[in-house]
């Protein structure tokens, strides 16, 4: 196995363990998907040394390291905005996974996505994954006694607070993915407009 894939798999495993420890099932789901995506080129080719381009895996590493730093800091500092920051970082992780999925589709199927469509696919994947956060938020609120139905609300403020909590994952993800998409599009345009070097198949 090439070292870049190994680093990613280790980071995914570490964050998965952290997620189980804190019962953060959203991050656990993303990590399981990440492991599957990193292993996909190896399964497709039958070669454990086959992986994505190191630049693409470097992009994937950044939000993972950022989350580990945020998670560790929150243990000691109890960061007030930990949850929205976690969602924003998770959006970056999902953007990277979306790019990997798009790239392997380009390499292994008849689908041919341009640079802009690859970024758009990654953005769509990330925003779609934010629904996982939304559903888990609804579940958490239901088991902790938050009012969810119109008949349960006692005042307008209570209604507004619940609506803000439900919309937070999608709102943060939408804003974050737009920023990430602009940055990634410019980066890809500079390093490899045709995405030829990002396709899995070479040894690294």
GROMACS .gro file of C-alpha atoms in nm, residues 25-26 131-149 165-167:
model
   24
   25UNK     CA    1  -2.228   0.902   1.445
   26UNK     CA    2  -2.215   1.166   1.169
  131UNK     CA    3  -2.869   1.565   0.540
  132UNK     CA    4  -2.714   1.297   0.759
  133UNK     CA    5  -2.638   1.569   1.014
  134UNK     CA    6  -2.992   1.702   0.983
  135UNK     CA    7  -3.152   1.362   1.045
  136UNK     CA    8  -2.924   1.288   1.339
  137UNK     CA    9  -3.006   1.631   1.484
  138UNK     CA   10  -3.377   1.551   1.463
  139UNK     CA   11  -3.316   1.217   1.636
  140UNK     CA   12  -3.105   1.377   1.911
  141UNK     CA   13  -3.367   1.648   1.970
  142UNK     CA   14  -3.648   1.391   1.985
  143UNK     CA   15  -3.477   1.176   2.250
  144UNK     CA   16  -3.371   1.477   2.460
  145UNK     CA   17  -3.718   1.627   2.479
  146UNK     CA   18  -3.696   1.919   2.237
  147UNK     CA   19  -4.032   2.018   2.086
  148UNK     CA   20  -4.047   1.921   1.719
  149UNK     CA   21  -4.416   1.943   1.627
  165UNK     CA   22  -3.088   2.401   1.528
  166UNK     CA   23  -3.246   2.200   1.247
  167UNK     CA   24  -3.116   2.429   0.974
   0.00000   0.00000   0.00000
